[in-house]
Short mmCIF file of C-alpha atoms and ligand atoms in Angstrom, two decimals:
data_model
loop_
_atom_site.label_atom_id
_atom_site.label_comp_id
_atom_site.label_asym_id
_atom_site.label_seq_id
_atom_site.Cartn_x
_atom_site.Cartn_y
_atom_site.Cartn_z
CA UNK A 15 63.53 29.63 20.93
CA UNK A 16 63.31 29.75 17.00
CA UNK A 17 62.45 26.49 16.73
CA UNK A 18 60.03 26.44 20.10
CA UNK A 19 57.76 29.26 18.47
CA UNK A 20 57.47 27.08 15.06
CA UNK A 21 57.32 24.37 16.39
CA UNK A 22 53.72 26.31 18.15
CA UNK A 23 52.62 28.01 15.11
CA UNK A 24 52.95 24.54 13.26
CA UNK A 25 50.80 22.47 15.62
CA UNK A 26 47.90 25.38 15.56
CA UNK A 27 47.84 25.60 12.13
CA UNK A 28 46.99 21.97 12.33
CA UNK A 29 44.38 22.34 15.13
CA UNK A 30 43.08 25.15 12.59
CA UNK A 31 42.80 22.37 9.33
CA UNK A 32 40.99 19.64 12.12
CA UNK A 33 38.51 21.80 12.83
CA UNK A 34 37.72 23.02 9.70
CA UNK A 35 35.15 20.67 7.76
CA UNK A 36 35.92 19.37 4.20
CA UNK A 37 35.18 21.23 1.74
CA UNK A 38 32.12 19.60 -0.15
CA UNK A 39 28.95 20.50 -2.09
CA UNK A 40 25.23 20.62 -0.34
CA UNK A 41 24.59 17.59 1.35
CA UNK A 42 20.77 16.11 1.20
CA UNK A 43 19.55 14.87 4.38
CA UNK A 44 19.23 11.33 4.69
CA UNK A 45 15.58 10.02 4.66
CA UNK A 46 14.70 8.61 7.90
CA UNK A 47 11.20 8.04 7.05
CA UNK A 48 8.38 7.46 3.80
CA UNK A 49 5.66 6.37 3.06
CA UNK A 50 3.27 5.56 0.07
CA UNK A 51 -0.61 5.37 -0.14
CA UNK A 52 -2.46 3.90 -2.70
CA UNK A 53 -6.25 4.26 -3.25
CA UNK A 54 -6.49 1.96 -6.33
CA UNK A 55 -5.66 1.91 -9.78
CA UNK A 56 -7.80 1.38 -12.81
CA UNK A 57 -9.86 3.32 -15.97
CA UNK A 58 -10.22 6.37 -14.14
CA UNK A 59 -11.94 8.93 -16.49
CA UNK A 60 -9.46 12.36 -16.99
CA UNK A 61 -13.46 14.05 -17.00
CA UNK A 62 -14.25 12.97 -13.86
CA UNK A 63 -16.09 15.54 -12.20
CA UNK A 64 -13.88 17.92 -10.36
CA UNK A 65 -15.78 17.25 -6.92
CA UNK A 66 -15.32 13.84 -7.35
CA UNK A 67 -11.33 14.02 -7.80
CA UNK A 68 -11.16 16.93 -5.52
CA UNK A 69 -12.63 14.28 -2.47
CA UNK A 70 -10.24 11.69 -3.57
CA UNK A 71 -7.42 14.00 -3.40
CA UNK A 72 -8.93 15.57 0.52
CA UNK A 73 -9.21 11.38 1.54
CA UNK A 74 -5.66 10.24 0.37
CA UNK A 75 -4.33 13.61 1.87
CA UNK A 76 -5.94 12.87 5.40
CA UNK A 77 -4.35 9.30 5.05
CA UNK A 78 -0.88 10.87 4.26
CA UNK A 79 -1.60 13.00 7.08
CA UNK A 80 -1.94 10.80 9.18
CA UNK A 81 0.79 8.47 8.22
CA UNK A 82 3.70 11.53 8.30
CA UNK A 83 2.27 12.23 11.99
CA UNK A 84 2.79 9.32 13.29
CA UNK A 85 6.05 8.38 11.46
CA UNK A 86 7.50 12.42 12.64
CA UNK A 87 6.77 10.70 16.20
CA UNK A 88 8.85 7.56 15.78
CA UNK A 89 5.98 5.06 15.46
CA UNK A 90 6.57 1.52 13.81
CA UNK A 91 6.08 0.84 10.30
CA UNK A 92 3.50 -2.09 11.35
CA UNK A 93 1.36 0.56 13.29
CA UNK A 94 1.59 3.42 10.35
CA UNK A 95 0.28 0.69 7.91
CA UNK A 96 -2.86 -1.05 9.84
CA UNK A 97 -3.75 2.70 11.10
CA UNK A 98 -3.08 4.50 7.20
CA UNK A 99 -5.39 1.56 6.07
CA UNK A 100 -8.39 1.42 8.47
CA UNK A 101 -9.15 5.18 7.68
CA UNK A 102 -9.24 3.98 4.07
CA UNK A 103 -11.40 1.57 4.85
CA UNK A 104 -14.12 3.39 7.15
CA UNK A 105 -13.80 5.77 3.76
CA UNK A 106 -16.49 4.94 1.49
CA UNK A 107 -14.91 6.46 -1.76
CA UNK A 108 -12.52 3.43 -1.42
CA UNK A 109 -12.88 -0.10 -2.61
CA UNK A 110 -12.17 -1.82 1.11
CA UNK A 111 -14.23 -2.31 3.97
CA UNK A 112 -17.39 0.49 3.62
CA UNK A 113 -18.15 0.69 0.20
CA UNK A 114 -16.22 -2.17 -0.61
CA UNK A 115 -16.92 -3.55 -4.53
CA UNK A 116 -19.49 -6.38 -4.36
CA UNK A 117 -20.00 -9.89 -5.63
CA UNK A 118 -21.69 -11.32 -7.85
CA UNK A 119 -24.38 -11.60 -5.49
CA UNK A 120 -24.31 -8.62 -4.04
CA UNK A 121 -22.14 -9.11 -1.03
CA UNK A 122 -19.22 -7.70 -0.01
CA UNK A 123 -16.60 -10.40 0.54
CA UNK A 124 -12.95 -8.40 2.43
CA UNK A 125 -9.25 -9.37 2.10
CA UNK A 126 -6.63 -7.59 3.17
CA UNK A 127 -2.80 -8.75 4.45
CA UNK A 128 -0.39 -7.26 6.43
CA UNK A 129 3.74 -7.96 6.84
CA UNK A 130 6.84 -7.03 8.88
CA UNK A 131 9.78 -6.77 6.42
CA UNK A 132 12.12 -6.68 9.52
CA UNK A 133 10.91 -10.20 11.14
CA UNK A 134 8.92 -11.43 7.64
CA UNK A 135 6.25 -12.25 9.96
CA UNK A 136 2.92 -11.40 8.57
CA UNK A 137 -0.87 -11.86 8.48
CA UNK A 138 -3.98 -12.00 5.85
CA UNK A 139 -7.71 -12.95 6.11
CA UNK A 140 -9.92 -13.60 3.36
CA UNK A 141 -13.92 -13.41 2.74
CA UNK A 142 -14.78 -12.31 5.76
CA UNK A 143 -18.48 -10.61 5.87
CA UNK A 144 -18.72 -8.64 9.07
CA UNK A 145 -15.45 -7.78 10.09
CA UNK A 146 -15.71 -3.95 10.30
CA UNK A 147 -11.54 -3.12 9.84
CA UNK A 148 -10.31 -6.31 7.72
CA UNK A 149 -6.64 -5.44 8.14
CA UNK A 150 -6.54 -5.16 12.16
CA UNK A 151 -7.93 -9.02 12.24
CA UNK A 152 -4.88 -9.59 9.25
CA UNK A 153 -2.51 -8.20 12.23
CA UNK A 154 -4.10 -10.18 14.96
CA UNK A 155 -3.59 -13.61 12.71
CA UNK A 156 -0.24 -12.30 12.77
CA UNK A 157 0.48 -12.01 15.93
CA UNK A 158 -2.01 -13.86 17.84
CA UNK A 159 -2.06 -17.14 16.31
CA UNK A 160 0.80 -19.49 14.17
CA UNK A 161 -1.20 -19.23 10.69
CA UNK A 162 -0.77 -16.85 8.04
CA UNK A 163 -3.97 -16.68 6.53
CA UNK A 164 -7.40 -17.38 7.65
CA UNK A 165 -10.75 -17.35 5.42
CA UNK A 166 -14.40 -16.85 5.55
CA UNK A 167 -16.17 -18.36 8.57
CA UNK A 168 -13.28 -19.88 10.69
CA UNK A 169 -11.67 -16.23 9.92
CA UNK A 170 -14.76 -14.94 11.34
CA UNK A 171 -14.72 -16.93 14.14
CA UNK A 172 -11.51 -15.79 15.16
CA UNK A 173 -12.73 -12.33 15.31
CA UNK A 174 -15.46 -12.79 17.46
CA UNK A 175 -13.63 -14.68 20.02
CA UNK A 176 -10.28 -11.72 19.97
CA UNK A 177 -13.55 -9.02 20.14
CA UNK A 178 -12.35 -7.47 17.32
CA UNK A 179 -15.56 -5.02 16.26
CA UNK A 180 -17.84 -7.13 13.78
CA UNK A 181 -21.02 -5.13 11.61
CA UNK A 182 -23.62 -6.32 9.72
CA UNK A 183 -22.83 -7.53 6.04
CA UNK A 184 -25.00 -4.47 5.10
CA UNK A 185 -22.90 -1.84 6.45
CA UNK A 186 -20.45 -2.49 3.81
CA UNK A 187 -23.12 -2.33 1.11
CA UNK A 188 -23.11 0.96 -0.84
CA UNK A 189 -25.38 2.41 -3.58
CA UNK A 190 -22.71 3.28 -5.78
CA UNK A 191 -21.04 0.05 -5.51
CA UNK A 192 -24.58 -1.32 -5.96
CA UNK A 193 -24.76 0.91 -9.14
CA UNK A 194 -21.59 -0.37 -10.28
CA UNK A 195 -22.29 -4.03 -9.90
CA UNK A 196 -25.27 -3.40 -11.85
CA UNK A 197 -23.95 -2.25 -14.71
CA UNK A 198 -20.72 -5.12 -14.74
CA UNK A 199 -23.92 -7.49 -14.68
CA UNK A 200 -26.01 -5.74 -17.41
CA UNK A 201 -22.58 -6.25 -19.39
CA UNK A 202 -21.54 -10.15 -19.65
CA UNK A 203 -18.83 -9.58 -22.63
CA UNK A 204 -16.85 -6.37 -20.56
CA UNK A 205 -13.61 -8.21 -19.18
CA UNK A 206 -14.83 -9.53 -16.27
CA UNK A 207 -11.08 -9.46 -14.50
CA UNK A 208 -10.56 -5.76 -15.66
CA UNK A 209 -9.53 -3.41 -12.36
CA UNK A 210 -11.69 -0.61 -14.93
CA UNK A 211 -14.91 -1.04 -12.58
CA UNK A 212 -13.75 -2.25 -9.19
CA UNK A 213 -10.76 0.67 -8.35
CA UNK A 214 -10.38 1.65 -4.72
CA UNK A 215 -8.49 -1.26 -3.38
CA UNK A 216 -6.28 0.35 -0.68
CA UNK A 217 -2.79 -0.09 0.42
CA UNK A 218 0.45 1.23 2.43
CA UNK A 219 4.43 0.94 2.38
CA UNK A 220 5.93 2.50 5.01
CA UNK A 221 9.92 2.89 6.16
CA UNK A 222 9.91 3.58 10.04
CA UNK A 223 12.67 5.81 11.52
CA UNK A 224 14.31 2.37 12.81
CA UNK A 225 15.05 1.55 9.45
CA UNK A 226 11.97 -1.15 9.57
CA UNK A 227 9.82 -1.43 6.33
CA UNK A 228 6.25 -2.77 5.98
CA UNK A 229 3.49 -3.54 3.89
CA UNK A 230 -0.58 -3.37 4.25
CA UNK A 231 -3.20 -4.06 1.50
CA UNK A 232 -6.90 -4.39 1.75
CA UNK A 233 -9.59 -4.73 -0.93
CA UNK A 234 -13.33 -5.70 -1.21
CA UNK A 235 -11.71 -7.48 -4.71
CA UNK A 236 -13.44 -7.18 -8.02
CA UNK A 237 -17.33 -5.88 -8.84
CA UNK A 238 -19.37 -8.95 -9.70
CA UNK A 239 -16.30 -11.31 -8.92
CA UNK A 240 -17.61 -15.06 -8.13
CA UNK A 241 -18.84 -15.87 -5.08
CA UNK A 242 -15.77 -17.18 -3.11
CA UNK A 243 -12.76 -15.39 -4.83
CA UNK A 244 -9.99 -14.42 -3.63
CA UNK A 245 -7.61 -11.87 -5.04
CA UNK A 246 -3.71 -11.09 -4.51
CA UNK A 247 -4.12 -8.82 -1.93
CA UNK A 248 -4.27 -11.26 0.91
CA UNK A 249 -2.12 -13.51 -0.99
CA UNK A 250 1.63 -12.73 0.88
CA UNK A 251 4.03 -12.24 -2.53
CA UNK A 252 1.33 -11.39 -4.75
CA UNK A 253 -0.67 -8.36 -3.66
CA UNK A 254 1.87 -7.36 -0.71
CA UNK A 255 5.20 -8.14 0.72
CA UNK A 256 7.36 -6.72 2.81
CA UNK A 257 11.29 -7.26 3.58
CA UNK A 258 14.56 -6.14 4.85
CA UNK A 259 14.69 -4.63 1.17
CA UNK A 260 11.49 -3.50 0.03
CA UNK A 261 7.91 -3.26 1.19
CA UNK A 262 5.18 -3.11 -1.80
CA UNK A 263 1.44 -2.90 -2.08
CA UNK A 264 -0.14 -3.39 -5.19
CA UNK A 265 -3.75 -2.95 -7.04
CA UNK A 266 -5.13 -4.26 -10.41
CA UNK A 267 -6.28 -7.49 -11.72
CA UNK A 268 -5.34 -9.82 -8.88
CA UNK A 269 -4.95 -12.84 -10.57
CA UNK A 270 -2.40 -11.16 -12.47
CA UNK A 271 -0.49 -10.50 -9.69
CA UNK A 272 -0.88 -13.96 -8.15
CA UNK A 273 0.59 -15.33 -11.61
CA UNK A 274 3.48 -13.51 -11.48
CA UNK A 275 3.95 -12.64 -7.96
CA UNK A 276 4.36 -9.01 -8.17
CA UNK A 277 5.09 -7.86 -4.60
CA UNK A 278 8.07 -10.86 -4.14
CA UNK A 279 9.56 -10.69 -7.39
CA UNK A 280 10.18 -6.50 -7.23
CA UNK A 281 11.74 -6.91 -3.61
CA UNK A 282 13.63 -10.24 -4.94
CA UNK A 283 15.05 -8.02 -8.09
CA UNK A 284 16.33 -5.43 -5.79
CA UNK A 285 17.62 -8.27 -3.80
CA UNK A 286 19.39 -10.51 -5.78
CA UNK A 287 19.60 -8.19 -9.26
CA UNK A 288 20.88 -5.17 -7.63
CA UNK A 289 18.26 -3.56 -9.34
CA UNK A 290 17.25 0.05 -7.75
CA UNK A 291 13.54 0.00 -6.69
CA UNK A 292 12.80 2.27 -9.64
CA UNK A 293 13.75 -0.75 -12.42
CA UNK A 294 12.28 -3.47 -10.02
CA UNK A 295 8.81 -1.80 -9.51
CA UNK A 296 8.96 -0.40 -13.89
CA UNK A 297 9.36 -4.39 -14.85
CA UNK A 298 7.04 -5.58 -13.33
CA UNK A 299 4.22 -3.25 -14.14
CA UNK A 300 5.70 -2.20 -17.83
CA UNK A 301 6.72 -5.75 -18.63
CA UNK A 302 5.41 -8.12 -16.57
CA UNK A 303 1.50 -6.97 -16.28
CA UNK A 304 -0.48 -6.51 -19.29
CA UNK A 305 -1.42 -3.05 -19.87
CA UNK A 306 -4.37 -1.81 -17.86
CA UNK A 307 -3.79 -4.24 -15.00
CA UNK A 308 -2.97 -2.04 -12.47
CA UNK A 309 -0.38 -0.84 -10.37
CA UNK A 310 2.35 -0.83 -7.54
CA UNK A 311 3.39 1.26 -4.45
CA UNK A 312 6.90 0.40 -3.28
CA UNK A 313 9.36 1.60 -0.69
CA UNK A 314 12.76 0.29 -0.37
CA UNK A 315 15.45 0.11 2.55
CA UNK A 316 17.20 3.65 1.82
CA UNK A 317 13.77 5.63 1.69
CA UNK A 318 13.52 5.55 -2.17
CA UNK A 319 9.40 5.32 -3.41
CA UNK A 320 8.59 4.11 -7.19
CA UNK A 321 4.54 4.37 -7.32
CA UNK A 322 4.12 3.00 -11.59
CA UNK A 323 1.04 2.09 -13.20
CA UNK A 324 0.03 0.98 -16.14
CA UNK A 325 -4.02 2.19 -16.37
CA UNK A 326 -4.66 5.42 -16.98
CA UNK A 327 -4.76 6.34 -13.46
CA UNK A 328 -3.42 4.98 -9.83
CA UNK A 329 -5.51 7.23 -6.34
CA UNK A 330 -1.62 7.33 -4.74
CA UNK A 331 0.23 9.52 -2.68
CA UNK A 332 3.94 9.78 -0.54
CA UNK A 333 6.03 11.72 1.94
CA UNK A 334 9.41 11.53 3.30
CA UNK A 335 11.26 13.23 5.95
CA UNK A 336 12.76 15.54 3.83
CA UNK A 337 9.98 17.18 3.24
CA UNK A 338 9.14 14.94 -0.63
CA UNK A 339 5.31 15.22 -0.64
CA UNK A 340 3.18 14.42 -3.50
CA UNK A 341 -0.94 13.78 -4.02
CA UNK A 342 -2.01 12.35 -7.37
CA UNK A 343 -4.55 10.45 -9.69
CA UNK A 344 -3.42 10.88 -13.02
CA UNK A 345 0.88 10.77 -14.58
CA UNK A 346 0.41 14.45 -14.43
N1 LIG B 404 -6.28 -6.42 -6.68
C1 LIG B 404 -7.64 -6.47 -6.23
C2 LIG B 404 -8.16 -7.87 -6.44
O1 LIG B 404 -7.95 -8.42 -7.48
C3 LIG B 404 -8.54 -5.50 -6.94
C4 LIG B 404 -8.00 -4.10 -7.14
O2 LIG B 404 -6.90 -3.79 -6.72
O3 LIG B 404 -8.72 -3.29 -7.76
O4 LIG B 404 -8.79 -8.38 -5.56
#
């Protein structure tokens, strides 16, 4: 009978102990979503008029917005990138689509690329002149034809004939960008390749609740660039890249980022060097660029964001799901 009875009290202590949880410390929740938003990076004056930082801040917030809406209701990383980026370029604070930095002629001459870390499919155009959302037609040479990267008229062509909305050249065309573009012409020994004049280019990284990350970029390139440059941005590696590890957009002097392609090389160093996103994304932009060239947004496979620069300011912002939120022009 003895034994019966503690024989009971033993197994209920144990049912006790199995139902009890570990003791432990306070657990963060794991990130099942983030994003990053950039707006540009370049020599963006600390006295900047308040209203004029203050409508930055209300654009790039309306982006995140947007982005941590859709990602809260499970939509792809693909999707959260081309929409994050069209607003940014119907915005016409921002250097992409309206109010896009013009050529040396005057015209406004788009790239933009977009990629699928989970399939490494992706997409780009480049010097198109009348398609109204540059990154939508990078998505539709993505998935609607076998190319990666189409240019200037034939790019063109290939809008018209998928009806993707096309404007005339002068809807891009703005009177500040005009401004600008006069001045970087009224000044032939400013570095012509400096980001300082041309900031705005726009871009998003995005890791979707599925655990898919991907990258977007779009740019109208640099004020008073030659007719017929291209920049990194549709350049897959250089100005954008996205992975099973890491999806990055960057902004800057583009053929900076073509030398030493930027985008690749930070997801190959988390890759292959173990590195965490943090030291991938720091050497490129603190060791790699030369100083004032810009800047990187980057999101890796676990949720972590590293958003460096090396000009004295980067338009950027991020969210997770945990509730990480941040809106920002300047390190502080
Ligand atoms: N990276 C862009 C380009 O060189 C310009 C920028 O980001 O400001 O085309």
């Amino acid at each position: 009978m003895l034994t019966r009875t503690l024989l009971l009290l033993i197994l209920s202590l144990m049912a006790a102990c199995a139902s009890t949880p570990a003791a432990s410390g306070p657990t963060t929740p794991p990130i099942t979503w983030a994003v990053a938003i950039h707006g540009g990076a370049g020599t963006i004056d600390r006295n900047t008029p308040p209203e004029q930082a203050a409508a930055y801040l209300a654009s790039l917030t309306r982006a995140l917005d947007e982005a941590t809406t859709r990602l809260a209701r499970g939509e792809s990383s693909l999707d959260v990138c081309e929409a994050v980026v069209r607003l940014l370029e119907d915005d016409e604070l921002f250097n992409a689509g309206r109010g896009a930095a013009l050529n040396e002629k005057g015209q406004a001459e788009l790239d933009a690329s977009i990629m699928d870390g989970a399939t490494l499919r992706c997409g780009a155009v480049a010097g198109v002149r009348t398609v109204k959302n540059p990154i939508t037609l990078a998505r539709a040479v993505m998935e609607q034809t076998r190319h990666v990267l189409l240019i200037s008229d034939g790019a063109e062509q290939f809008a018209a004939s998928i009806h993707t909305p096309l404007v005339d050249p002068s809807y891009f065309v703005t009177p500040r960008r005009q401004q600008m573009l006069k001045k970087a012409l009224e000044k032939p020994g400013a570095r012509a390749d400096h980001p300082g004049v041309t900031y705005g280019t726009v871009g998003c990284v995005v890791l979707d609740s599925k655990g898919n990350l991907a990258a977007a970029t779009s740019t109208g390139g640099m004020t008073a660039k030659k007719w017929g440059r291209v920049g990194d941005s549709p350049i897959l590696g250089a100005g954008n890249y996205a992975d099973q590890y890491a999806a990055i957009s960057g902004t800057g002097t583009g053929e900076e980022f073509i030398r030493h392609g930027v985008a690749r090389m930070i997801a190959a160093r988390v890759a292959l060097k173990n590195e965490t996103l943090a030291q991938a994304a720091d050497h490129l932009v603190h060791k790699t660029l030369r100083p004032d060239d810009g800047g990187v947004i980057a999101v890796d496979a676990k949720g972590n964001i590293a958003m460096p620069f090396n000009s004295e300011g980067m338009y950027r912002a991020c969210a997770d799901s945990t509730g990480k939120r941040e809106v920002r022009i300047w390190e502080d």
